[in-house]
Amino acid sequence: MARSKGLLKEKHLKDGCKGCRAQDKKCAWVKRDCVLLRKHQIAFCFECPNFPCENLKKFDERHIREDQLSPIENLLRIKEVGARQWLAEQAEAWKCPQCGGNLCVIDRECYDCGYPCP
Ligand SMILES: [Zn+2]
């Protein structure tokens, strides 16, 4: 969200991660840790026979601890309903109840009106 609002610099965020899918070289942990993702042999981790691998589990634990979000849970849902449906669900889940803007899953607030996530 910070990206689409042009707030990356202001929020001191790196212009890297675009989400739970390896898209390019900027995905640092993927580049470092996973040959399949790096060589684009898979697009989502759940396509891997080792899913969820130790690297992904560590990554997941960190995000649960720091952001109360589980990339593995997201990946399982994407596998179940498809990326398009998952995105629609996320848009609904993170819609600001006050102004209809988008809540930031990391900062836990609406970048449009400042509404704090519960
Ligand atoms: Zn809002």
PDB file of C-alpha atoms and ligand atoms in Angstrom:
ATOM      1  CA  MET A   1       0.000   0.000   0.000  1.00  0.00           C
ATOM      2  CA  ALA A   2       2.833   2.348   0.815  1.00  0.00           C
ATOM      3  CA  ARG A   3       4.051   1.674  -2.702  1.00  0.00           C
ATOM      4  CA  SER A   4       0.824   2.678  -4.444  1.00  0.00           C
ATOM      5  CA  LYS A   5       0.580   5.785  -2.279  1.00  0.00           C
ATOM      6  CA  GLY A   6       4.188   6.750  -3.030  1.00  0.00           C
ATOM      7  CA  LEU A   7       5.077   6.539   0.669  1.00  0.00           C
ATOM      8  CA  LEU A   8       7.991   4.117   0.566  1.00  0.00           C
ATOM      9  CA  LYS A   9      10.589   6.790   1.230  1.00  0.00           C
ATOM     10  CA  GLU A  10       8.535   8.514   3.877  1.00  0.00           C
ATOM     11  CA  LYS A  11       7.950   5.215   5.661  1.00  0.00           C
ATOM     12  CA  HIS A  12      11.629   4.274   5.374  1.00  0.00           C
ATOM     13  CA  LEU A  13      10.730   1.154   3.399  1.00  0.00           C
ATOM     14  CA  LYS A  14      12.843  -0.431   0.715  1.00  0.00           C
ATOM     15  CA  ASP A  15      11.383  -0.695  -2.766  1.00  0.00           C
ATOM     16  CA  GLY A  16      11.642  -4.457  -2.819  1.00  0.00           C
ATOM     17  CA  CYS A  17       9.018  -6.967  -1.769  1.00  0.00           C
ATOM     18  CA  LYS A  18       5.749  -6.946  -3.687  1.00  0.00           C
ATOM     19  CA  GLY A  19       4.159  -9.786  -1.780  1.00  0.00           C
ATOM     20  CA  CYS A  20       4.236 -13.526  -1.315  1.00  0.00           C
ATOM     21  CA  ARG A  21       5.314 -14.327  -4.815  1.00  0.00           C
ATOM     22  CA  ALA A  22       8.788 -14.255  -6.253  1.00  0.00           C
ATOM     23  CA  GLN A  23       8.606 -11.705  -9.003  1.00  0.00           C
ATOM     24  CA  ASP A  24      12.074 -10.440  -9.560  1.00  0.00           C
ATOM     25  CA  LYS A  25      15.578 -10.154  -8.247  1.00  0.00           C
ATOM     26  CA  LYS A  26      14.483  -7.727  -5.550  1.00  0.00           C
ATOM     27  CA  CYS A  27      13.028 -10.569  -3.526  1.00  0.00           C
ATOM     28  CA  ALA A  28      16.136 -10.911  -1.346  1.00  0.00           C
ATOM     29  CA  TRP A  29      15.360 -13.960   0.741  1.00  0.00           C
ATOM     30  CA  VAL A  30      14.128 -15.910  -2.256  1.00  0.00           C
ATOM     31  CA  LYS A  31      17.155 -15.030  -4.284  1.00  0.00           C
ATOM     32  CA  ARG A  32      19.357 -16.207  -1.503  1.00  0.00           C
ATOM     33  CA  ASP A  33      17.531 -19.315  -0.423  1.00  0.00           C
ATOM     34  CA  CYS A  34      15.542 -20.981  -3.189  1.00  0.00           C
ATOM     35  CA  VAL A  35      16.818 -22.240  -6.508  1.00  0.00           C
ATOM     36  CA  LEU A  36      13.364 -23.138  -7.857  1.00  0.00           C
ATOM     37  CA  LEU A  37      12.014 -19.639  -7.286  1.00  0.00           C
ATOM     38  CA  ARG A  38      15.192 -18.001  -8.470  1.00  0.00           C
ATOM     39  CA  LYS A  39      15.099 -19.906 -11.747  1.00  0.00           C
ATOM     40  CA  HIS A  40      11.368 -19.340 -12.134  1.00  0.00           C
ATOM     41  CA  GLN A  41      10.634 -23.048 -12.108  1.00  0.00           C
ATOM     42  CA  ILE A  42       7.778 -22.319  -9.735  1.00  0.00           C
ATOM     43  CA  ALA A  43       5.734 -19.156  -9.237  1.00  0.00           C
ATOM     44  CA  PHE A  44       4.333 -19.922  -5.788  1.00  0.00           C
ATOM     45  CA  CYS A  45       6.003 -21.840  -2.969  1.00  0.00           C
ATOM     46  CA  PHE A  46       3.083 -24.273  -2.730  1.00  0.00           C
ATOM     47  CA  GLU A  47       4.093 -25.679  -6.121  1.00  0.00           C
ATOM     48  CA  CYS A  48       7.261 -27.020  -4.519  1.00  0.00           C
ATOM     49  CA  PRO A  49       7.425 -30.640  -3.340  1.00  0.00           C
ATOM     50  CA  ASN A  50       9.123 -29.388  -0.151  1.00  0.00           C
ATOM     51  CA  PHE A  51       6.424 -26.854   0.731  1.00  0.00           C
ATOM     52  CA  PRO A  52       6.636 -25.519   3.361  1.00  0.00           C
ATOM     53  CA  CYS A  53      10.426 -25.770   3.489  1.00  0.00           C
ATOM     54  CA  GLU A  54      12.532 -24.730   6.469  1.00  0.00           C
ATOM     55  CA  ASN A  55      13.366 -21.363   4.897  1.00  0.00           C
ATOM     56  CA  LEU A  56       9.723 -20.586   4.347  1.00  0.00           C
ATOM     57  CA  LYS A  57       8.835 -21.693   7.869  1.00  0.00           C
ATOM     58  CA  LYS A  58      11.437 -19.322   9.305  1.00  0.00           C
ATOM     59  CA  PHE A  59      10.147 -16.537   7.080  1.00  0.00           C
ATOM     60  CA  ASP A  60       6.602 -17.345   8.196  1.00  0.00           C
ATOM     61  CA  GLU A  61       7.512 -17.280  11.890  1.00  0.00           C
ATOM     62  CA  ARG A  62       9.103 -13.875  11.518  1.00  0.00           C
ATOM     63  CA  HIS A  63       6.073 -12.420   9.784  1.00  0.00           C
ATOM     64  CA  ILE A  64       3.706 -13.898  12.334  1.00  0.00           C
ATOM     65  CA  ARG A  65       5.823 -12.414  15.122  1.00  0.00           C
ATOM     66  CA  GLU A  66       6.375  -8.993  13.560  1.00  0.00           C
ATOM     67  CA  ASP A  67       3.255  -8.437  11.454  1.00  0.00           C
ATOM     68  CA  GLN A  68       0.689 -10.951  12.751  1.00  0.00           C
ATOM     69  CA  LEU A  69       0.541 -12.356   9.221  1.00  0.00           C
ATOM     70  CA  SER A  70       1.323 -15.831   7.973  1.00  0.00           C
ATOM     71  CA  PRO A  71       2.684 -16.055   4.430  1.00  0.00           C
ATOM     72  CA  ILE A  72       2.161 -19.841   4.571  1.00  0.00           C
ATOM     73  CA  GLU A  73      -1.506 -19.362   5.433  1.00  0.00           C
ATOM     74  CA  ASN A  74      -1.806 -16.915   2.557  1.00  0.00           C
ATOM     75  CA  LEU A  75      -0.120 -19.348   0.184  1.00  0.00           C
ATOM     76  CA  LEU A  76      -2.455 -22.166   1.230  1.00  0.00           C
ATOM     77  CA  ARG A  77      -5.460 -19.933   0.619  1.00  0.00           C
ATOM     78  CA  ILE A  78      -4.095 -18.885  -2.785  1.00  0.00           C
ATOM     79  CA  LYS A  79      -3.645 -22.549  -3.643  1.00  0.00           C
ATOM     80  CA  GLU A  80      -7.211 -23.258  -2.591  1.00  0.00           C
ATOM     81  CA  VAL A  81      -9.079 -20.393  -4.285  1.00  0.00           C
ATOM     82  CA  GLY A  82      -6.612 -18.978  -6.822  1.00  0.00           C
ATOM     83  CA  ALA A  83      -4.710 -15.697  -6.777  1.00  0.00           C
ATOM     84  CA  ARG A  84      -7.527 -13.617  -8.255  1.00  0.00           C
ATOM     85  CA  GLN A  85     -10.052 -14.687  -5.639  1.00  0.00           C
ATOM     86  CA  TRP A  86      -7.508 -14.324  -2.851  1.00  0.00           C
ATOM     87  CA  LEU A  87      -6.749 -10.758  -3.919  1.00  0.00           C
ATOM     88  CA  ALA A  88     -10.470  -9.956  -3.921  1.00  0.00           C
ATOM     89  CA  GLU A  89     -10.774 -11.385  -0.404  1.00  0.00           C
ATOM     90  CA  GLN A  90      -7.774  -9.384   0.782  1.00  0.00           C
ATOM     91  CA  ALA A  91      -9.113  -6.163  -0.708  1.00  0.00           C
ATOM     92  CA  GLU A  92     -12.317  -6.697   1.246  1.00  0.00           C
ATOM     93  CA  ALA A  93     -10.549  -7.750   4.461  1.00  0.00           C
ATOM     94  CA  TRP A  94      -8.245  -4.724   4.465  1.00  0.00           C
ATOM     95  CA  LYS A  95     -10.776  -2.101   3.443  1.00  0.00           C
ATOM     96  CA  CYS A  96     -10.923   0.853   5.829  1.00  0.00           C
ATOM     97  CA  PRO A  97     -14.299   0.854   7.622  1.00  0.00           C
ATOM     98  CA  GLN A  98     -14.083   4.600   8.011  1.00  0.00           C
ATOM     99  CA  CYS A  99     -13.265   5.857   4.519  1.00  0.00           C
ATOM    100  CA  GLY A 100     -13.170   2.784   2.246  1.00  0.00           C
ATOM    101  CA  GLY A 101      -9.444   3.233   1.609  1.00  0.00           C
ATOM    102  CA  ASN A 102      -6.905   0.482   2.095  1.00  0.00           C
ATOM    103  CA  LEU A 103      -5.518  -0.476   5.480  1.00  0.00           C
ATOM    104  CA  CYS A 104      -1.799  -1.149   5.590  1.00  0.00           C
ATOM    105  CA  VAL A 105      -1.145  -4.675   6.881  1.00  0.00           C
ATOM    106  CA  ILE A 106       2.258  -3.652   8.222  1.00  0.00           C
ATOM    107  CA  ASP A 107       1.549  -0.273   9.793  1.00  0.00           C
ATOM    108  CA  ARG A 108      -1.970  -1.353  10.760  1.00  0.00           C
ATOM    109  CA  GLU A 109      -3.555   1.873   9.737  1.00  0.00           C
ATOM    110  CA  CYS A 110      -5.343   3.514   6.837  1.00  0.00           C
ATOM    111  CA  TYR A 111      -3.029   5.694   4.791  1.00  0.00           C
ATOM    112  CA  ASP A 112      -5.981   7.802   3.675  1.00  0.00           C
ATOM    113  CA  CYS A 113      -7.598   8.707   6.981  1.00  0.00           C
ATOM    114  CA  GLY A 114      -5.307   7.297   9.675  1.00  0.00           C
ATOM    115  CA  TYR A 115      -7.889   4.822  10.954  1.00  0.00           C
ATOM    116  CA  PRO A 116      -6.065   2.335  13.234  1.00  0.00           C
ATOM    117  CA  CYS A 117      -6.638  -1.387  12.700  1.00  0.00           C
ATOM    118  CA  PRO A 118      -8.110  -3.079  15.740  1.00  0.00           C
TER     119      PRO A 118
HETATM  120 ZN    ZN B   1      -9.492   5.253   5.995  1.00  0.00          ZN
END
